[in-house]
mmCIF file of C-alpha atoms in Angstrom:
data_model
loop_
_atom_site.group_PDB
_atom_site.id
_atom_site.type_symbol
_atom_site.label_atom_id
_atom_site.label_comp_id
_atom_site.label_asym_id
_atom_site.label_seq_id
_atom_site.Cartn_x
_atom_site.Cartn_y
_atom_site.Cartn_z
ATOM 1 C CA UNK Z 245 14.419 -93.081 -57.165
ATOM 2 C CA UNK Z 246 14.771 -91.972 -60.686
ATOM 3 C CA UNK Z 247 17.266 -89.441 -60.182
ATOM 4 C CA UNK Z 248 19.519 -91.811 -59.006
ATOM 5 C CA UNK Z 249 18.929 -94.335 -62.188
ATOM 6 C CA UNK Z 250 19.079 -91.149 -64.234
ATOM 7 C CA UNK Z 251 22.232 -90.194 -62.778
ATOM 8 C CA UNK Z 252 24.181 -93.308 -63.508
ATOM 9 C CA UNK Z 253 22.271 -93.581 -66.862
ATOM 10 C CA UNK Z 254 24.229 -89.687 -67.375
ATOM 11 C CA UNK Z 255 27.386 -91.326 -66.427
ATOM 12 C CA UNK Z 256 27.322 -94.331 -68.961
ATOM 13 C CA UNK Z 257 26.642 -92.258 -71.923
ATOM 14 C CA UNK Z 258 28.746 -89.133 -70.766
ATOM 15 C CA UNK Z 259 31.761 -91.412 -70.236
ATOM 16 C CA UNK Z 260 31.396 -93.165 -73.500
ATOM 17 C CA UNK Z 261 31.551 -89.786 -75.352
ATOM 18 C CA UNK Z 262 34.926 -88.319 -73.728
ATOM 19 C CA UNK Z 263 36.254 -91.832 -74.371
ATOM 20 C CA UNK Z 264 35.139 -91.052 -78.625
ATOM 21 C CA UNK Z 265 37.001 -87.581 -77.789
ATOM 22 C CA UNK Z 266 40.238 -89.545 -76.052
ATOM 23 C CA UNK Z 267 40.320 -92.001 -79.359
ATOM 24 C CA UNK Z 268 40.275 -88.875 -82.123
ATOM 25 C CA UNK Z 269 43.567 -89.599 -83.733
ATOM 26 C CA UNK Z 270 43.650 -85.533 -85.283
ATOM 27 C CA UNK Z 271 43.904 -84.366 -81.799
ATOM 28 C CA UNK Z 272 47.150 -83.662 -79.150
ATOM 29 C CA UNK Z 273 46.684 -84.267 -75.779
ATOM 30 C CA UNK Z 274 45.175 -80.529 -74.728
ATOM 31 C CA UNK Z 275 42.630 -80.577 -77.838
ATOM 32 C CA UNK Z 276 40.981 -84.185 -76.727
ATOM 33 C CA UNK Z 277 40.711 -82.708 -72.703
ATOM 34 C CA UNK Z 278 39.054 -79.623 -74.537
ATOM 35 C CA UNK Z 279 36.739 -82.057 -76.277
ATOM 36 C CA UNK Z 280 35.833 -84.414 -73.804
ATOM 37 C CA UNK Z 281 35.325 -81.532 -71.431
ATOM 38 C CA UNK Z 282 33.263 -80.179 -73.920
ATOM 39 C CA UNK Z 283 30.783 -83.260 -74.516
ATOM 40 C CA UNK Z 284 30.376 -83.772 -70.610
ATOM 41 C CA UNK Z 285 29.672 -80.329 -69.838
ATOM 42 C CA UNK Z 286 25.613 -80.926 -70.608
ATOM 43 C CA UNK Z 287 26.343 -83.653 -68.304
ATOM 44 C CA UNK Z 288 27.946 -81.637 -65.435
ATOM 45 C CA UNK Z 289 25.418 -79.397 -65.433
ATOM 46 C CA UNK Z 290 22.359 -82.217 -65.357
ATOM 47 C CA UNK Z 291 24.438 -83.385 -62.351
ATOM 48 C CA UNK Z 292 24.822 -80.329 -60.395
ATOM 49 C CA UNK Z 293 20.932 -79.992 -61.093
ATOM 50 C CA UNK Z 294 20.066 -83.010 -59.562
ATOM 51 C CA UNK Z 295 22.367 -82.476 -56.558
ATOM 52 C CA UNK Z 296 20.243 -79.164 -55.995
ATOM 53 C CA UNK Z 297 16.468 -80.759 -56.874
ATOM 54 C CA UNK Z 298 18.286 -83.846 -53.822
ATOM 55 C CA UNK Z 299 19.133 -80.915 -51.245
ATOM 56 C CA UNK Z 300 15.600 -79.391 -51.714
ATOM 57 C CA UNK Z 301 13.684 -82.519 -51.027
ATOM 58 C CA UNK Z 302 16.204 -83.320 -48.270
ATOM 59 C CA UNK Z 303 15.622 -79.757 -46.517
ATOM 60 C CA UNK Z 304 11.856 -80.143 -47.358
ATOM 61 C CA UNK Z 305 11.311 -83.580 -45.577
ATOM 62 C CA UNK Z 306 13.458 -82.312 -42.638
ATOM 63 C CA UNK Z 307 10.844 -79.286 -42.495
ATOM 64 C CA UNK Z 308 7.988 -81.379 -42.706
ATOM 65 C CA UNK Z 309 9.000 -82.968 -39.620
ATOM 66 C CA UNK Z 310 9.681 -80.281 -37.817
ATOM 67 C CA UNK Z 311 6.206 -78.789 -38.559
ATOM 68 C CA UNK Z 312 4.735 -81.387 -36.874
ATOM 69 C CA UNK Z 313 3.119 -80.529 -33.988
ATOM 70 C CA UNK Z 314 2.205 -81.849 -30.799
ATOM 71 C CA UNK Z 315 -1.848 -82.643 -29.693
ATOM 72 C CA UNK Z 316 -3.106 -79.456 -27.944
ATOM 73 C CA UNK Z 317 -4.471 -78.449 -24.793
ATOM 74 C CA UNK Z 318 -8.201 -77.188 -25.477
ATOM 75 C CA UNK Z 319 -7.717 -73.158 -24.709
ATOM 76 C CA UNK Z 320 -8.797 -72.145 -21.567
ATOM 77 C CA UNK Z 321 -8.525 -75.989 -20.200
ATOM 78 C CA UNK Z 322 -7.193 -74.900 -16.895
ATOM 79 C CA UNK Z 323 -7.570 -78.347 -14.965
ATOM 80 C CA UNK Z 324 -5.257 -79.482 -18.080
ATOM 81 C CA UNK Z 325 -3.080 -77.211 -17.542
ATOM 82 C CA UNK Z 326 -2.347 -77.280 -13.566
ATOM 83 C CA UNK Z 327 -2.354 -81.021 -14.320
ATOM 84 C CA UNK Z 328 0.583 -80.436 -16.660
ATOM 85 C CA UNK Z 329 2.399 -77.410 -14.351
ATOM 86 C CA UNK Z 330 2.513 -80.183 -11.583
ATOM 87 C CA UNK Z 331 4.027 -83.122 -13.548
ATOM 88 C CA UNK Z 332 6.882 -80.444 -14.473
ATOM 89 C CA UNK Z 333 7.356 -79.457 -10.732
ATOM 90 C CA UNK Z 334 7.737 -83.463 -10.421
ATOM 91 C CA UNK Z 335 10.653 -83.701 -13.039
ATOM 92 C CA UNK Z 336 11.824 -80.787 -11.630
ATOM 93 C CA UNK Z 337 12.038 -82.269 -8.012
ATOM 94 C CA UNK Z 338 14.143 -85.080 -9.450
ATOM 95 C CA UNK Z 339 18.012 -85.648 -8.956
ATOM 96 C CA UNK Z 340 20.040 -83.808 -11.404
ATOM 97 C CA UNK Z 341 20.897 -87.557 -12.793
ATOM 98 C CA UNK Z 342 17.018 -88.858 -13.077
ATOM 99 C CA UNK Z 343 16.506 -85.700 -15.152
ATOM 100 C CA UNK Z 344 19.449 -86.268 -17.589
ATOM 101 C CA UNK Z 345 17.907 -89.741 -18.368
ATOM 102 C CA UNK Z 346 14.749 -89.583 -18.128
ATOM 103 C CA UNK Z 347 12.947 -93.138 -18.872
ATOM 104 C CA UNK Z 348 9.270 -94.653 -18.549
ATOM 105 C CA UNK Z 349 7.220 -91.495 -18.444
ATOM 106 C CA UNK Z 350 3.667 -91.746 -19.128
ATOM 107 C CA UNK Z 351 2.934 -89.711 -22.876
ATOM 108 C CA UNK Z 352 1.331 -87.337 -20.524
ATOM 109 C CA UNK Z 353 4.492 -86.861 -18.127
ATOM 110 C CA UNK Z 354 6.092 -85.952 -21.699
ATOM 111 C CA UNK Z 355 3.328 -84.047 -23.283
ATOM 112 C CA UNK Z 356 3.832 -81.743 -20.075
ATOM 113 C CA UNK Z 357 7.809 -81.804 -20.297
ATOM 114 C CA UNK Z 358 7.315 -80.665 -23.852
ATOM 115 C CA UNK Z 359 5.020 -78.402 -24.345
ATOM 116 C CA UNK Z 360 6.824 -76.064 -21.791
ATOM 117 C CA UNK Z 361 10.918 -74.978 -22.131
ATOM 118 C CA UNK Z 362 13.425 -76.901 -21.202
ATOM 119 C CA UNK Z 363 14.220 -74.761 -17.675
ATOM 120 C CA UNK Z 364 10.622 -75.382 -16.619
ATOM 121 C CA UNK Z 365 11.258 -79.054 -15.813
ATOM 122 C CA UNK Z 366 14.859 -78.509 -15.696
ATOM 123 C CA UNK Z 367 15.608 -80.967 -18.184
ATOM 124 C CA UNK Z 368 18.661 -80.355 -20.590
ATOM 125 C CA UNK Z 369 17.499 -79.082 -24.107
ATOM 126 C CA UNK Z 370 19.230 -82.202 -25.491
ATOM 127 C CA UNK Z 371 16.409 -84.503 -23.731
ATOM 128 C CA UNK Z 372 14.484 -82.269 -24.169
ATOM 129 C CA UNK Z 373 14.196 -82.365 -27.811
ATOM 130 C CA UNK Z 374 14.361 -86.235 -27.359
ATOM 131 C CA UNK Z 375 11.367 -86.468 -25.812
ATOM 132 C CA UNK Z 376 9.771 -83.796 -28.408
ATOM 133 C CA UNK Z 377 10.545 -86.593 -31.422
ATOM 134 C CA UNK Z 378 9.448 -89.532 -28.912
ATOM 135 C CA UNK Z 379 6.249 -87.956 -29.020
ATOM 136 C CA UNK Z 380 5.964 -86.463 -32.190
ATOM 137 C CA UNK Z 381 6.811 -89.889 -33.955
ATOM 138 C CA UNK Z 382 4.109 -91.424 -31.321
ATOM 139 C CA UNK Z 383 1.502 -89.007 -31.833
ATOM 140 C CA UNK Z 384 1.893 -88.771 -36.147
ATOM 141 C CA UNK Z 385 3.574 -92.278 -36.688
ATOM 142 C CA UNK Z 386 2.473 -92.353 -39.828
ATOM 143 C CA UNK Z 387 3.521 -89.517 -41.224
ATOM 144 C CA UNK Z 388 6.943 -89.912 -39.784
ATOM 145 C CA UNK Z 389 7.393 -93.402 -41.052
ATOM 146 C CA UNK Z 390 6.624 -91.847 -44.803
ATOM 147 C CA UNK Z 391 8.815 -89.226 -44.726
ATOM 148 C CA UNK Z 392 11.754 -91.356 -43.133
ATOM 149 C CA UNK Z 393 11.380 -93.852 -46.029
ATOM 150 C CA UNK Z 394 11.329 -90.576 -48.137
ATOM 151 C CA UNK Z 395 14.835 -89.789 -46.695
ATOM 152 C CA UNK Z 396 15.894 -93.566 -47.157
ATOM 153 C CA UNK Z 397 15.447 -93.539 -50.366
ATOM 154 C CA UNK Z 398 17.410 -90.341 -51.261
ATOM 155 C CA UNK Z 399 20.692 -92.156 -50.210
ATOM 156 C CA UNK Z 400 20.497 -94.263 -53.259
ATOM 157 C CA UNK Z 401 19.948 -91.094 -55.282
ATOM 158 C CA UNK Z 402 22.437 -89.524 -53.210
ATOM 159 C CA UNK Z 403 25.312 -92.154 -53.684
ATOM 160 C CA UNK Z 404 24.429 -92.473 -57.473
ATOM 161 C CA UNK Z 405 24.514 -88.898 -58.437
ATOM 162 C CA UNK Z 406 27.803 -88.492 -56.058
ATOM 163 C CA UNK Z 407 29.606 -91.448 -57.864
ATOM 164 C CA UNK Z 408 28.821 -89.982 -61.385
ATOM 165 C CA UNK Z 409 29.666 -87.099 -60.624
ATOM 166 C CA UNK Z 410 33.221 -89.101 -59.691
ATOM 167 C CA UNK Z 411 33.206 -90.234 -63.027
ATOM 168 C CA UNK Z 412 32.528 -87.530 -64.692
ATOM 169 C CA UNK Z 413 35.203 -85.960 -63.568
ATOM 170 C CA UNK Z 414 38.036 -88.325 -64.124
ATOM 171 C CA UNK Z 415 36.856 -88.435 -67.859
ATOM 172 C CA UNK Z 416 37.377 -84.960 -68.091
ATOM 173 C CA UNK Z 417 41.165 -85.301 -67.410
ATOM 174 C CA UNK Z 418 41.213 -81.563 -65.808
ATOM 175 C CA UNK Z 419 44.849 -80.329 -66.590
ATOM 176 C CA UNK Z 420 45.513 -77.936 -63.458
ATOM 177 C CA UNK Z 421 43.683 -74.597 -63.088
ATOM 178 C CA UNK Z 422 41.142 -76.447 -65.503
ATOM 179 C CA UNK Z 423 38.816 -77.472 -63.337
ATOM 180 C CA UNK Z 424 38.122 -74.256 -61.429
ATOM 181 C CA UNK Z 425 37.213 -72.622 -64.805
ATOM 182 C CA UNK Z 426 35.458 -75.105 -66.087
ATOM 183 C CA UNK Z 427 32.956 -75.551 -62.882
ATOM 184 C CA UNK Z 428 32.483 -71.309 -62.797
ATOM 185 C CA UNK Z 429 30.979 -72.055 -66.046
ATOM 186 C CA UNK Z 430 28.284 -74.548 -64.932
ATOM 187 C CA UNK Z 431 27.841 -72.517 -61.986
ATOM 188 C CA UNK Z 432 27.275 -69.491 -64.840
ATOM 189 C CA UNK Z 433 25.074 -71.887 -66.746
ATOM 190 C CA UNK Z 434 23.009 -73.215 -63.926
ATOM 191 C CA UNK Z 435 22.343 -69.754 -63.310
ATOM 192 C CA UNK Z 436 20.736 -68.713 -66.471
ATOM 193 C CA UNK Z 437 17.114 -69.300 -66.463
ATOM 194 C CA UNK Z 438 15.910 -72.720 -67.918
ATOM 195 C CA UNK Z 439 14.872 -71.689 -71.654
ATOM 196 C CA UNK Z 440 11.164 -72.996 -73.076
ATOM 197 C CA UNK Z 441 11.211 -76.021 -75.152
ATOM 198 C CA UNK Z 442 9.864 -75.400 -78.679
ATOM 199 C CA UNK Z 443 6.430 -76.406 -79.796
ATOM 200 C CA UNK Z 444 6.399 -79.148 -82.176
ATOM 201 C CA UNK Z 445 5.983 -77.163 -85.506
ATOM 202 C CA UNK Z 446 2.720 -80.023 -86.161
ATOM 203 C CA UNK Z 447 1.501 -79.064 -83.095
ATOM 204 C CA UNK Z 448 -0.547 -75.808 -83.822
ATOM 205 C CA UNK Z 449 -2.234 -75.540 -80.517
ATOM 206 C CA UNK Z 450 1.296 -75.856 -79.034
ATOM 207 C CA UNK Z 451 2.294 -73.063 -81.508
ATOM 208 C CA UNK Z 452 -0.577 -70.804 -80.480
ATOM 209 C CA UNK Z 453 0.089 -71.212 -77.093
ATOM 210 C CA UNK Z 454 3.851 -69.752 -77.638
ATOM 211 C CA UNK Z 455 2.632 -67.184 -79.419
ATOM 212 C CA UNK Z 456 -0.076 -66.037 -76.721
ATOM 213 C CA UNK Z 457 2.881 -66.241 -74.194
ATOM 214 C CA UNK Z 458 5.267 -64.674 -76.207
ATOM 215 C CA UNK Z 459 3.221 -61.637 -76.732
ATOM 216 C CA UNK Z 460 1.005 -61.451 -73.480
ATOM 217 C CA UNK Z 461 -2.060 -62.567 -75.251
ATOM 218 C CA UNK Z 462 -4.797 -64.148 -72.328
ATOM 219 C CA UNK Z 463 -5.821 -67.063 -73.064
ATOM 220 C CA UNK Z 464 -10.060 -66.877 -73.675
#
C-alpha cells in the first residue's frame, strides 16, 4: 500500500535530518533536541495523517461489511415465511447444547435463524451473529473476499507507519515534559485546515482559477 512505503520513505529522510541537527558542532545539547524536533515536526504531522486516512479506511471496510445484507423474502411471500417460522420452532425445540453449537444446517435453516432475533430460535446472540457472517460471506463471497484483502493489506501500512512513527520519535530525543508539548502542537496543526497549493505562476489557467475561487467568481 503506498502509505506504508510512504511512511518508511518519511522515516529515512526524517531521521537523516535530526541526525544533520545532532552533528551541528555550534549547538549544546537542548539547542540540537530543539532542532531535530524542529525538522521532524512536518514529519510527525504526515504521520499522524496517515494514521487517521488508515483508521478511516479501516472503519469504512468494517461498515461495508456490515451493510451487507442478507437475500430477501419477496413481501407478502407467506408460504416463505411459515416455512421459515417453522424451521425456528425446530432450533428452538433443540437441547440447550445443540443450540449453542449449531452445525450442518441447510442455508435455509440459517436464512430462517437469521433473519429473525436471536430469542426467536433461542440461539445465543454470539451464534447468532456467527451464522449472520456464515451467510453473508456465502451469499456476497465476492465482495467479502475484496474487502478482507482490503483489510490485509492495511497491516503492512499499519506496521510501517507504527514503526516510523517509533523512529521518529527516538530521533527527537524528547527531554521530559517535551513530548507532551510538542504532540499538542501537531494535534493544533492537524487541526488547522489543509491550506491550497499555489498555482504555478506559468500556469495562467491555474491562476485564473484561484482567482475565481478566491473571489466567488462562477466559473462560465
Amino acid at each position: 500500500m503506498t502509505i506504508g512505503k510512504g511512511a518508511f520513505g518519511i522515516r529515512d529522510a526524517a531521521t537523516a535530518a535530526a541526525s544533520a541537527a545532532a552533528n551541528n558542532p555550534h549547538l549544546n545539547d537542548a539547542g540540537k533536541r530543539v532542532t531535530k524536533q524542529a525538522a521532524l515536526r512536518d514529519s510527525f504531522v504526515e504521520i499522524a495523517r496517515n494514521k487517521a486516512e488508515l483508521r478511516r479506511i479501516r472503519e469504512q471496510a468494517h461498515a461495508e461489511l456490515k451493510a451487507l445484507a442478507l437475500p430477501a423474502i419477496e413481501k407478502g411471500d407467506v408460504v416463505s415465511e411459515m416455512r421459515e417460522a417453522e424451521m425456528r420452532a425446530i432450533v428452538r425445540a433443540l437441547p440447550q447444547e445443540k443450540r449453542d453449537r449449531l452445525s450442518k444446517l441447510s442455508p435455509a435453516m440459517v436464512a430462517a435463524i437469521v433473519r429473525a432475533a436471536p430469542e426467536v430460535s433461542g440461539v445465543s446472540r454470539s451464534v447468532h451473529e456467527q451464522l449472520h457472517s456464515e451467510l453473508i460471506e456465502t451469499a456476497h463471497s465476492e465482495k467479502v473476499a475484496t474487502v478482507r484483502a482490503e483489510l490485509e493489506g492495511l497491516k503492512f501500512a499499519e506496521h510501517a507507519v507504527t514503526e516510523t512513527e517509533k523512529a521518529l520519535t527516538e530521533a527527537a530525543e524528547f527531554a521530559p515534559g517535551e513530548e507532551r508539548t510538542f504532540r499538542t502542537q501537531i494535534e493544533a496543526e492537524l487541526a488547522k485546515p489543509p491550506q491550497p497549493t499555489k498555482p504555478d505562476p506559468n500556469d495562467l489557467d491555474a491562476i485564473i482559477a484561484e482567482h475565481r475561487r478566491r473571489h466567488g467568481i462562477r466559473a462560465e
